[in-house]
Coordinates of C-alpha atoms and ligand atoms in Angstrom, one line a residue:
Chain A
M8 CA 14.6 -40.1 4.6
T9 CA 14.4 -36.3 4.8
V10 CA 11.9 -36.0 7.4
S11 CA 12.2 -37.3 11.5
P12 CA 9.0 -36.3 13.1
D13 CA 9.6 -38.0 16.4
N14 CA 13.3 -37.2 17.0
A15 CA 14.9 -35.2 14.7
M16 CA 18.6 -36.4 15.7
T17 CA 17.3 -39.6 14.1
T18 CA 18.1 -40.1 10.3
T19 CA 17.6 -43.3 8.6
D20 CA 20.4 -42.3 5.6
G21 CA 21.5 -38.6 4.7
K22 CA 24.6 -37.6 6.1
A23 CA 23.8 -34.7 8.8
Q24 CA 25.3 -31.9 6.7
D25 CA 23.3 -32.5 3.9
H26 CA 20.0 -30.7 5.9
I27 CA 19.0 -26.9 5.4
V28 CA 16.0 -27.1 7.3
K29 CA 16.3 -28.4 11.0
L30 CA 13.3 -28.0 12.9
E31 CA 13.5 -29.1 16.9
D32 CA 9.9 -29.7 19.5
I33 CA 9.0 -26.9 18.1
H34 CA 6.2 -25.0 20.3
L35 CA 4.2 -21.9 19.7
S36 CA 0.3 -20.5 20.7
F37 CA -1.2 -17.7 19.9
G38 CA -2.6 -16.3 23.2
Q39 CA -4.7 -19.6 25.0
T40 CA -4.3 -21.1 21.0
Q41 CA -1.3 -24.0 21.1
V42 CA -1.0 -24.6 16.9
L43 CA 2.1 -25.7 17.6
K44 CA 2.8 -28.9 20.0
G45 CA 6.0 -29.7 19.3
V46 CA 7.0 -30.3 15.9
N47 CA 10.5 -32.2 14.5
L48 CA 10.9 -31.5 11.1
T49 CA 14.4 -32.3 8.9
V50 CA 14.4 -31.4 5.1
N51 CA 16.9 -32.4 3.1
K52 CA 19.1 -29.7 0.3
G53 CA 17.6 -30.9 -2.7
D54 CA 14.4 -32.0 -1.4
A55 CA 10.3 -31.4 -2.0
V56 CA 9.0 -31.8 1.0
S57 CA 4.9 -31.9 1.3
I58 CA 3.2 -30.3 4.0
I59 CA -0.6 -32.0 3.9
G60 CA -3.1 -32.2 7.1
P61 CA -6.6 -30.9 7.9
S62 CA -7.2 -27.2 7.6
G63 CA -6.0 -25.5 11.2
S64 CA -3.5 -27.6 12.3
G65 CA -1.1 -25.3 11.8
K66 CA 0.9 -25.9 8.4
S67 CA 0.8 -22.4 7.4
T68 CA 2.5 -21.4 11.0
L69 CA 4.9 -24.4 10.8
L70 CA 6.1 -22.4 7.5
R71 CA 6.2 -19.5 8.6
C72 CA 8.6 -20.0 11.2
I73 CA 11.5 -21.2 9.0
N74 CA 11.5 -17.4 8.1
A75 CA 10.7 -16.3 11.2
L76 CA 7.8 -14.2 10.4
A77 CA 6.4 -16.2 13.4
M78 CA 8.3 -17.1 16.7
P79 CA 8.6 -20.3 18.3
Q80 CA 7.7 -20.1 21.6
R81 CA 10.0 -23.3 22.4
G82 CA 12.2 -25.5 20.3
R83 CA 15.1 -25.1 17.9
I84 CA 14.8 -23.9 15.0
T85 CA 18.3 -24.2 12.1
V86 CA 18.3 -22.6 8.0
N87 CA 21.4 -23.3 6.5
G88 CA 23.7 -23.1 10.3
T89 CA 21.2 -20.3 10.9
R90 CA 19.4 -20.5 14.1
V91 CA 16.2 -18.8 13.4
D92 CA 14.6 -19.1 17.1
Q93 CA 17.6 -16.6 18.4
L94 CA 17.4 -14.8 15.4
T95 CA 16.2 -11.5 18.3
K96 CA 17.0 -8.4 15.8
E97 CA 15.0 -7.9 12.9
S98 CA 17.8 -7.3 11.4
E99 CA 18.5 -10.2 11.7
R100 CA 15.8 -11.5 10.5
I101 CA 15.8 -10.1 7.6
E102 CA 18.4 -11.1 6.4
L103 CA 17.0 -15.0 7.2
R104 CA 14.1 -13.8 4.9
K105 CA 16.3 -12.9 2.1
R106 CA 17.2 -16.8 2.0
V107 CA 14.6 -18.3 2.3
G108 CA 11.2 -17.2 -0.2
I109 CA 8.0 -17.4 0.5
V110 CA 4.6 -17.8 -1.9
F111 CA 1.7 -17.8 -0.4
Q112 CA -2.3 -18.3 -1.3
Q113 CA -3.3 -15.2 -2.4
Y114 CA 0.5 -14.3 -4.8
N115 CA 0.2 -10.5 -3.3
L116 CA 2.3 -8.9 -6.3
F117 CA 2.3 -5.7 -5.6
P118 CA -1.0 -4.0 -7.9
H119 CA 1.1 -0.4 -8.4
L120 CA 4.3 -2.1 -10.6
T121 CA 4.2 -4.3 -14.0
V122 CA 5.4 -7.4 -13.9
L123 CA 9.1 -6.2 -14.6
D124 CA 8.9 -4.0 -11.7
N125 CA 7.2 -6.6 -8.6
I126 CA 10.6 -9.2 -10.3
V127 CA 13.1 -6.3 -10.2
L128 CA 12.0 -4.5 -7.2
P129 CA 13.7 -7.0 -4.0
P130 CA 16.9 -7.2 -5.5
T131 CA 17.3 -4.0 -6.4
K132 CA 16.0 -2.8 -3.3
I133 CA 17.0 -5.8 -0.7
L134 CA 20.4 -6.7 -2.2
G135 CA 21.4 -3.8 -3.8
V136 CA 21.8 -5.4 -6.8
N137 CA 22.3 -3.0 -10.0
R138 CA 19.0 -2.4 -12.0
A139 CA 20.5 -3.9 -15.7
A140 CA 21.4 -7.5 -13.8
A141 CA 17.8 -7.4 -11.7
E142 CA 16.2 -7.1 -15.0
K143 CA 18.0 -9.6 -17.2
L144 CA 17.2 -12.2 -14.0
A145 CA 14.2 -11.1 -14.2
R146 CA 13.8 -11.4 -18.1
E147 CA 15.9 -14.7 -17.8
L148 CA 13.1 -15.7 -14.6
L149 CA 9.3 -14.3 -16.6
D150 CA 11.1 -17.2 -19.3
K151 CA 11.8 -20.3 -16.8
V152 CA 7.7 -19.2 -15.6
R153 CA 6.2 -18.7 -19.6
L154 CA 5.5 -15.5 -19.1
S155 CA 7.9 -13.7 -21.5
D156 CA 4.8 -11.5 -22.6
K157 CA 3.4 -10.2 -19.5
A158 CA 6.1 -8.3 -18.7
N159 CA 5.1 -5.4 -19.0
S160 CA 1.7 -6.2 -18.0
Y161 CA -0.3 -4.9 -14.6
P162 CA -0.8 -8.1 -12.3
G163 CA -4.5 -7.1 -12.5
Q164 CA -4.5 -7.7 -16.4
L165 CA -2.9 -11.0 -15.1
S166 CA -5.4 -14.6 -14.9
G167 CA -4.6 -16.0 -10.6
G168 CA -2.0 -18.6 -12.1
Q169 CA -1.0 -16.4 -14.2
Q170 CA -0.2 -13.9 -11.0
Q171 CA 1.1 -17.0 -9.3
R172 CA 4.0 -17.6 -11.5
V173 CA 4.9 -14.2 -10.8
A174 CA 4.8 -14.8 -7.7
I175 CA 7.1 -17.0 -7.7
A176 CA 9.7 -16.0 -9.9
R177 CA 9.4 -12.6 -7.8
A178 CA 10.4 -15.2 -4.7
L179 CA 13.5 -16.9 -7.3
A180 CA 14.3 -13.5 -7.9
M181 CA 16.0 -12.9 -4.7
K182 CA 18.1 -16.3 -5.3
P183 CA 17.0 -17.9 -2.6
E184 CA 18.4 -21.3 -0.7
L185 CA 14.9 -22.9 0.1
V186 CA 11.5 -22.3 -0.8
L187 CA 8.0 -22.5 1.2
F188 CA 5.1 -22.8 -1.1
D189 CA 1.6 -22.0 1.0
E190 CA -1.3 -23.3 -0.7
V191 CA 0.0 -21.6 -3.6
T192 CA -3.0 -23.0 -6.2
S193 CA -5.8 -23.5 -3.6
A194 CA -7.2 -19.8 -4.7
L195 CA -6.4 -20.6 -8.2
D196 CA -9.3 -21.9 -10.6
P197 CA -9.2 -25.5 -11.3
E198 CA -7.9 -24.7 -14.8
T199 CA -5.3 -22.7 -14.4
V200 CA -3.8 -24.8 -10.8
G201 CA -1.8 -26.9 -13.9
E202 CA 0.7 -24.2 -15.5
V203 CA 1.6 -23.4 -11.7
L204 CA 2.0 -27.0 -10.9
Q205 CA 4.2 -27.4 -14.1
V206 CA 6.4 -24.2 -12.5
I207 CA 7.0 -25.6 -9.3
R208 CA 7.5 -29.5 -11.3
D209 CA 10.9 -27.8 -12.9
L210 CA 11.9 -26.0 -9.7
V211 CA 12.1 -29.1 -7.5
R212 CA 13.5 -30.8 -10.7
D213 CA 16.0 -28.4 -11.1
G214 CA 17.1 -28.9 -7.4
M215 CA 15.8 -26.2 -5.8
T216 CA 15.0 -27.4 -2.1
S217 CA 10.8 -26.9 -1.4
I218 CA 8.4 -27.3 1.9
L219 CA 5.6 -26.9 0.2
V220 CA 1.6 -26.9 1.9
T221 CA -0.7 -27.9 -0.3
H222 CA -3.8 -30.1 -0.6
E223 CA -3.2 -31.1 -4.3
M224 CA -2.3 -35.0 -3.7
R225 CA -2.2 -36.0 -7.0
F226 CA 1.0 -33.6 -7.5
A227 CA 2.9 -34.3 -3.6
E228 CA 2.5 -37.6 -4.7
E229 CA 4.7 -37.3 -7.8
I230 CA 7.0 -34.7 -6.6
S231 CA 7.8 -35.1 -3.4
D232 CA 10.9 -37.0 -1.4
T233 CA 8.4 -36.8 2.2
V234 CA 5.3 -36.5 2.9
V235 CA 4.0 -35.2 6.4
F236 CA 0.8 -35.7 8.1
T237 CA 0.1 -32.4 10.4
E238 CA -3.2 -32.9 12.6
N239 CA -3.2 -30.5 15.9
G240 CA -0.5 -28.7 15.6
L241 CA 2.2 -32.5 15.6
I242 CA 3.5 -34.4 12.7
V243 CA 1.3 -37.1 12.6
D244 CA 2.9 -39.0 10.4
H245 CA 5.8 -38.6 7.5
G246 CA 7.5 -40.9 5.2
S247 CA 7.5 -41.5 1.3
P248 CA 4.6 -40.6 -0.6
E249 CA 3.8 -44.0 -1.3
Q250 CA 3.6 -44.7 2.3
I251 CA 1.8 -41.4 3.1
F252 CA -0.6 -42.3 0.4
H253 CA -0.9 -45.6 -0.1
T254 CA 0.2 -48.2 2.3
S255 CA -0.2 -46.1 5.7
T256 CA -2.3 -47.8 8.4
N257 CA -2.7 -44.7 10.4
P258 CA -7.1 -44.4 9.9
R259 CA -6.8 -40.4 10.4
I260 CA -4.6 -40.5 7.2
R261 CA -6.6 -42.8 5.3
Q262 CA -9.5 -41.2 5.9
F263 CA -8.0 -37.4 4.9
V264 CA -6.9 -39.2 2.1
G265 CA -9.4 -41.3 1.4
G266 CA -12.0 -37.9 1.5
L267 CA -10.4 -36.9 -1.6
G268 CA -12.1 -38.1 -4.2
A269 CA -11.0 -39.2 -7.6
R270 CA -9.7 -35.7 -8.2
G271 CA -6.7 -36.4 -6.2
T272 CA -7.5 -32.5 -4.5
V273 CA -9.5 -32.0 -1.3
R274 CA -10.4 -28.2 -1.1
D275 CA -11.0 -27.6 2.2
G276 CA -13.2 -23.7 2.3
E277 CA -10.3 -22.6 4.3
G278 CA -10.4 -18.7 3.6
I279 CA -7.4 -16.7 3.7
Chain B
M14 CA -16.4 22.0 -0.1
T15 CA -16.9 20.9 -3.5
A16 CA -18.6 21.2 -5.9
T17 CA -22.5 21.1 -6.4
T18 CA -23.5 17.1 -6.5
M19 CA -26.1 16.9 -10.5
T20 CA -28.9 14.0 -9.7
S21 CA -29.8 14.2 -14.2
G22 CA -28.7 11.7 -16.1
P23 CA -25.4 11.8 -17.6
K24 CA -25.5 13.3 -20.4
K25 CA -27.8 16.1 -19.0
Q26 CA -25.1 16.4 -16.7
H27 CA -22.2 16.9 -19.1
L28 CA -24.2 20.0 -20.8
T29 CA -25.6 21.6 -16.9
R30 CA -21.6 21.6 -16.6
S31 CA -20.2 23.7 -19.6
L32 CA -23.1 25.3 -18.9
A33 CA -22.8 26.5 -15.2
F34 CA -18.9 26.8 -16.4
V35 CA -19.2 29.8 -18.8
A36 CA -22.7 31.4 -17.8
L37 CA -20.8 33.8 -15.3
P38 CA -18.0 34.7 -18.0
L39 CA -20.7 35.4 -20.1
V40 CA -23.2 37.1 -17.5
I41 CA -19.8 39.9 -16.8
L42 CA -19.5 39.7 -20.3
I43 CA -22.7 40.6 -22.0
W44 CA -23.8 43.2 -18.8
A45 CA -19.8 44.9 -20.0
L46 CA -20.8 45.9 -23.3
T47 CA -24.4 46.3 -22.5
D48 CA -23.1 49.5 -20.4
L49 CA -20.3 50.3 -22.1
S50 CA -19.4 53.0 -19.0
L51 CA -19.6 49.9 -16.5
G52 CA -16.8 47.8 -19.0
R53 CA -14.5 50.2 -18.9
T54 CA -14.4 51.1 -16.0
L55 CA -13.8 46.8 -15.2
V56 CA -11.2 46.9 -17.7
E57 CA -9.8 49.5 -15.9
W58 CA -9.7 47.6 -12.0
I59 CA -9.1 43.8 -13.4
P60 CA -4.8 44.5 -13.4
Y61 CA -5.7 45.1 -10.0
L62 CA -8.1 42.3 -9.6
A63 CA -6.0 39.8 -11.0
S64 CA -2.5 40.8 -8.8
G65 CA -4.9 39.9 -5.4
F66 CA -6.2 37.5 -7.7
M67 CA -2.2 35.7 -7.8
M68 CA -2.1 36.2 -4.4
N69 CA -5.0 33.5 -3.5
I70 CA -3.3 31.3 -5.8
L71 CA 0.4 31.9 -4.2
I72 CA -1.3 31.6 -0.3
S73 CA -3.4 28.1 -1.8
L74 CA -0.3 26.6 -3.7
L75 CA 2.6 27.7 -0.2
A76 CA -0.2 26.1 2.0
M77 CA -1.3 23.0 0.1
T78 CA 2.5 22.8 -0.6
F79 CA 3.9 22.3 3.1
G80 CA 0.6 20.7 4.5
T81 CA 0.9 18.1 1.9
V82 CA 4.8 17.5 3.3
I83 CA 3.6 18.2 7.0
G84 CA 0.7 15.8 6.9
A85 CA 2.8 13.2 4.7
I86 CA 5.1 12.7 7.5
F87 CA 2.2 13.3 10.4
G88 CA 0.5 10.6 9.0
I89 CA 2.6 7.7 9.1
L90 CA 3.9 9.4 12.4
E91 CA 0.3 8.7 13.2
L92 CA 0.9 5.0 13.1
A93 CA 4.5 4.7 14.2
P94 CA 4.9 1.8 17.1
Y95 CA 5.8 4.6 19.5
R96 CA 3.2 6.0 21.8
L97 CA 5.5 9.1 22.7
V98 CA 5.3 10.3 18.3
R99 CA 1.9 8.9 17.9
Y100 CA 0.2 11.0 21.0
P101 CA 1.1 14.2 20.3
V102 CA 0.6 13.6 16.6
V103 CA -2.7 12.5 16.5
A104 CA -4.2 15.1 19.7
Y105 CA -2.9 18.4 16.5
V106 CA -4.5 16.2 13.5
Q107 CA -7.1 16.3 16.1
I108 CA -7.3 19.2 17.2
F109 CA -6.7 21.8 14.3
R110 CA -9.0 19.1 11.8
N111 CA -11.7 20.0 14.4
A112 CA -10.6 24.1 13.7
P113 CA -12.8 26.3 11.8
H114 CA -10.1 27.9 9.3
L115 CA -11.5 31.4 10.3
V116 CA -10.5 30.6 13.8
L117 CA -6.7 29.6 12.4
I118 CA -5.7 32.6 10.2
F119 CA -6.8 35.1 13.0
A120 CA -5.2 32.8 15.7
T121 CA -2.0 32.7 13.0
T122 CA -2.2 36.5 12.6
Y123 CA -2.6 38.3 15.7
I124 CA 0.0 35.4 17.6
F125 CA 3.1 36.1 15.2
P126 CA 4.5 39.0 15.6
F127 CA 5.2 41.7 12.9
E128 CA 8.7 41.2 12.1
I129 CA 10.8 37.7 13.5
V130 CA 14.7 38.3 14.6
I131 CA 17.0 35.4 13.0
A132 CA 20.9 36.3 14.0
G133 CA 19.9 40.0 14.7
N134 CA 18.4 40.3 12.0
Y135 CA 14.9 42.3 11.8
L136 CA 13.0 40.1 8.4
P137 CA 9.5 41.4 7.7
F138 CA 6.5 38.7 9.0
P139 CA 3.9 39.5 6.0
D140 CA 0.4 38.9 7.2
W141 CA 0.0 37.0 3.4
V142 CA 2.7 34.1 5.7
K143 CA 0.7 33.8 8.4
A144 CA -2.0 32.8 6.3
V145 CA 0.4 30.3 5.0
I146 CA 0.4 28.8 8.1
G147 CA -2.9 29.5 9.4
L148 CA -3.8 27.5 6.4
A149 CA -0.7 24.5 5.6
I150 CA -2.0 23.9 9.2
P151 CA -5.2 22.7 9.0
A152 CA -4.6 20.9 5.3
S153 CA -1.5 19.1 6.8
A154 CA -4.0 17.9 9.6
Y155 CA -6.0 16.7 6.4
V156 CA -3.2 15.7 4.3
A157 CA -2.3 13.6 7.4
E158 CA -6.0 12.0 7.9
I159 CA -5.9 11.0 4.2
T160 CA -2.6 9.5 4.9
R161 CA -3.2 8.0 7.3
G162 CA -6.6 6.7 6.0
A163 CA -4.5 5.3 2.6
I164 CA -2.0 3.5 4.3
Q165 CA -4.2 1.5 6.7
S166 CA -7.0 0.9 3.3
I167 CA -3.7 -1.1 2.4
P168 CA -4.1 -5.2 3.0
T169 CA -1.8 -6.9 5.3
T170 CA -1.2 -9.3 2.8
Q171 CA 0.8 -6.7 0.9
W172 CA 3.1 -6.0 4.3
E173 CA 3.2 -9.6 4.9
A174 CA 4.7 -10.0 1.1
A175 CA 7.5 -7.7 1.5
Q176 CA 7.9 -8.5 5.0
G177 CA 8.8 -11.9 3.5
L178 CA 10.9 -10.6 0.4
G179 CA 13.0 -9.6 3.3
F180 CA 12.1 -6.0 3.4
S181 CA 12.7 -3.7 6.1
R182 CA 8.9 -1.8 7.9
W183 CA 10.4 1.2 5.8
Q184 CA 11.4 0.0 2.8
A185 CA 8.3 -1.9 2.3
L186 CA 6.7 1.9 3.4
R187 CA 8.3 3.6 0.9
Y188 CA 8.6 0.8 -2.0
I189 CA 5.8 -0.5 -1.9
I190 CA 2.6 0.8 0.1
L191 CA 3.3 5.1 0.0
P192 CA 3.1 4.0 -3.5
Q193 CA -0.4 3.1 -3.7
C194 CA -1.0 5.7 -1.2
V195 CA -0.7 7.9 -3.8
R196 CA -3.5 6.5 -6.1
R197 CA -6.2 6.5 -3.1
S198 CA -4.7 9.6 -1.6
L199 CA -5.4 11.8 -5.1
P200 CA -9.2 12.1 -4.5
P201 CA -9.3 13.3 -1.3
W202 CA -7.0 15.6 -1.8
M203 CA -8.1 17.3 -4.9
N204 CA -11.0 18.1 -3.0
L205 CA -8.8 19.3 0.3
F206 CA -7.0 22.0 -2.1
S207 CA -9.9 23.2 -3.3
S208 CA -11.3 23.7 -0.1
I209 CA -8.3 25.5 0.8
T210 CA -7.9 27.6 -2.4
M211 CA -11.5 28.7 -1.5
A212 CA -10.8 29.8 2.2
T213 CA -8.1 31.6 0.7
A214 CA -11.2 34.6 0.4
L215 CA -11.0 34.7 4.0
A216 CA -7.5 36.1 4.4
S217 CA -8.9 39.3 3.3
L218 CA -10.6 39.5 7.0
V219 CA -7.1 39.9 8.1
G220 CA -5.7 42.9 5.7
V221 CA -3.7 40.5 3.4
H222 CA -4.0 42.4 -0.2
E223 CA -6.1 39.6 -2.5
L224 CA -9.1 38.6 -4.7
L225 CA -11.6 39.7 -2.1
H226 CA -10.0 42.4 -0.8
A227 CA -9.1 44.0 -4.4
A228 CA -12.6 43.8 -5.2
T229 CA -13.3 46.1 -1.6
D230 CA -11.4 47.6 -2.3
A231 CA -12.6 48.6 -6.1
S232 CA -15.8 49.2 -4.8
T233 CA -15.0 51.2 -2.8
A234 CA -13.0 54.0 -4.8
V235 CA -15.7 53.2 -7.2
R236 CA -19.3 53.7 -5.5
R237 CA -21.6 52.2 -8.5
I238 CA -23.8 49.8 -7.0
D239 CA -24.5 48.1 -10.8
F240 CA -19.7 48.2 -10.7
T241 CA -19.5 46.6 -6.8
I242 CA -22.1 43.5 -8.3
I243 CA -20.3 42.7 -11.5
A244 CA -16.8 43.2 -9.5
Y245 CA -18.6 40.6 -7.0
I246 CA -19.3 38.5 -9.1
V247 CA -15.6 38.5 -11.2
V248 CA -14.3 36.9 -7.5
M249 CA -16.5 34.4 -8.0
A250 CA -16.1 33.7 -11.7
A251 CA -12.5 33.5 -10.8
F252 CA -13.1 31.4 -7.7
F253 CA -14.5 29.0 -10.0
A254 CA -12.2 28.6 -12.6
L255 CA -9.5 27.4 -10.4
C256 CA -11.5 25.3 -8.5
Y257 CA -14.6 23.7 -10.1
P258 CA -11.7 21.6 -13.2
I259 CA -9.9 20.6 -9.7
S260 CA -13.5 19.4 -8.8
R261 CA -14.2 17.6 -12.0
L262 CA -10.9 16.4 -11.5
T263 CA -11.2 14.2 -8.6
R264 CA -14.8 12.7 -9.7
R265 CA -13.0 11.7 -13.2
L266 CA -10.7 10.0 -10.7
E267 CA -12.5 8.9 -8.5
R268 CA -14.9 7.2 -11.0
R269 CA -12.3 5.1 -12.6
F270 CA -10.8 4.4 -9.2
N271 CA -14.1 3.2 -8.4
A272 CA -14.0 1.2 -11.0
A273 CA -10.6 -0.4 -11.0
Ligands
ADP12 N1 -2.1 -14.2 13.1 C1 -2.6 -15.7 14.5 N2 -3.1 -15.1 15.6 C2 -3.9 -16.1 16.5 N3 -4.2 -16.7 16.1 C3 -3.6 -17.3 15.1 C4 -2.7 -16.6 13.4 N4 -2.6 -17.8 12.8 C5 -2.8 -18.8 12.7 N5 -4.3 -19.0 14.1 C6 -4.3 -20.1 14.6 O1 -3.7 -20.9 14.5 C7 -4.3 -22.3 13.3 C8 -3.2 -23.0 13.1 O2 -2.9 -21.9 12.2 P1 -2.9 -21.8 10.8 O3 -1.4 -22.2 10.7 O4 -3.5 -21.4 9.7 O5 -3.4 -23.8 10.4 P2 -3.4 -23.9 8.2 O6 -2.3 -23.8 7.9 O7 -3.1 -26.1 8.9 O8 -4.6 -24.3 8.1 C9 -5.6 -21.7 13.3 O9 -6.8 -22.3 14.3 C10 -5.6 -20.3 14.0 O10 -6.9 -19.2 13.8
MG13 MG1 -2.8 -22.4 5.6

């Protein structure tokens, strides 16, 4: 078991030093809106954790807390030994973000750069890696996401699925300790969803710690070590994919999972 | 101050444009050939007029260079998170963007001394340099607005992606936001270029020896009404030859960016 939503101190198996991410009693509000109301989550090294739940339940905000794009008002966040909630200086947060990759729903590639340069720019400018080494790594990563032939294309010339695979390669070029995926297939045409999921599947198989917000239920079921169900800023339940998708007695989860229909996918019309 | 807009179809439009481009030189040529004494006088004065025109080009290039560098910095500062930085810059931009160019040229001409003292040395401060400053000021204000607008037109998701990767705000601006701004700023920047180039003629009013001033000198010296007319046609043709290609290129770029 990798997740303990009710009490972060509890681990049913897995050793304490295996924790790569630990959230304890996270509270976060935007003005009057309480978005996270006491979230606890523990992720073990090398695991894939899927976060599912209705739109507006705080999934994106939760992910953004992990790499200090959002700062909670209360609670502890530990990422591989770093107390994220105590990072008051922007320079400290930047140090953390170098170690935690994030991929967004809208890919957000840099449109003025070629695919290759999109992947080369971050390690050269942020980590000071030399151009040749960064380019070598970039080509390996492009190979990995099966886009070697697109190195010199511009993002605008690629399909959504291809752009998203470049965005994943760009995140990986920073050699992150873990990667956060925020609904990375939600903006894609159905026919390109599969190729992006395949890339994530490979990553998870290679042992990359991954936290995914997703509406691809079949995929979540297939690759996750743990599935977390969020609602109204709380983790309502967690467990193995089997427990969440098939044997849960929680009526809200049954309703949410059941509402997916035959395709195993829910699109809740969430905007960007 | 862009060139005229045409409303006819693209092919006809192209023809009209080419015609406009050759029309003025053609008028000058035909007239000079039909009246050879006029033609000879004109040829005599052409080097003098050309030296004047070099001054217009010099003033325009220098004003645009300083205006662009200062304006780009001010455009960035207009978005600075510190009020102490932002407010003075915004005030500068608003004041000088709305000041007539001629007023600024008069102001710089009569406010600055004719020579300046640097470390005990008296350096001349010629009027044409004052004209450069007088035009660089509004140019910088316009470039600041162009830059600010371009930065703000970049989607916030670009900042977010940069931030998520570990870029600092300054690095994100430097490597991701500003390079995208260059493309978007190019058409308005070229419009400004052509507008500043035309405004260099205003420098004649404060005695700078530029093309318009040279044409006035020439017509005073020759004292022929037909020469006066053809001299000013030459002035128009010269400005047209410089500004028209700029505005054509601008329009082409705008169309390409709109399509992209
Ligand atoms: N920067 C923000 N400012 C104000 N409210 C926000 C901001 N980001 C998210 N919210 C609000 O927080 C709630 C949760 O958002 P989000 O974490 O994006 O949920 P989810 O990803 O589960 O759909 C929503 O009601 C949203 O409107
Ligand atoms: Mg979301």
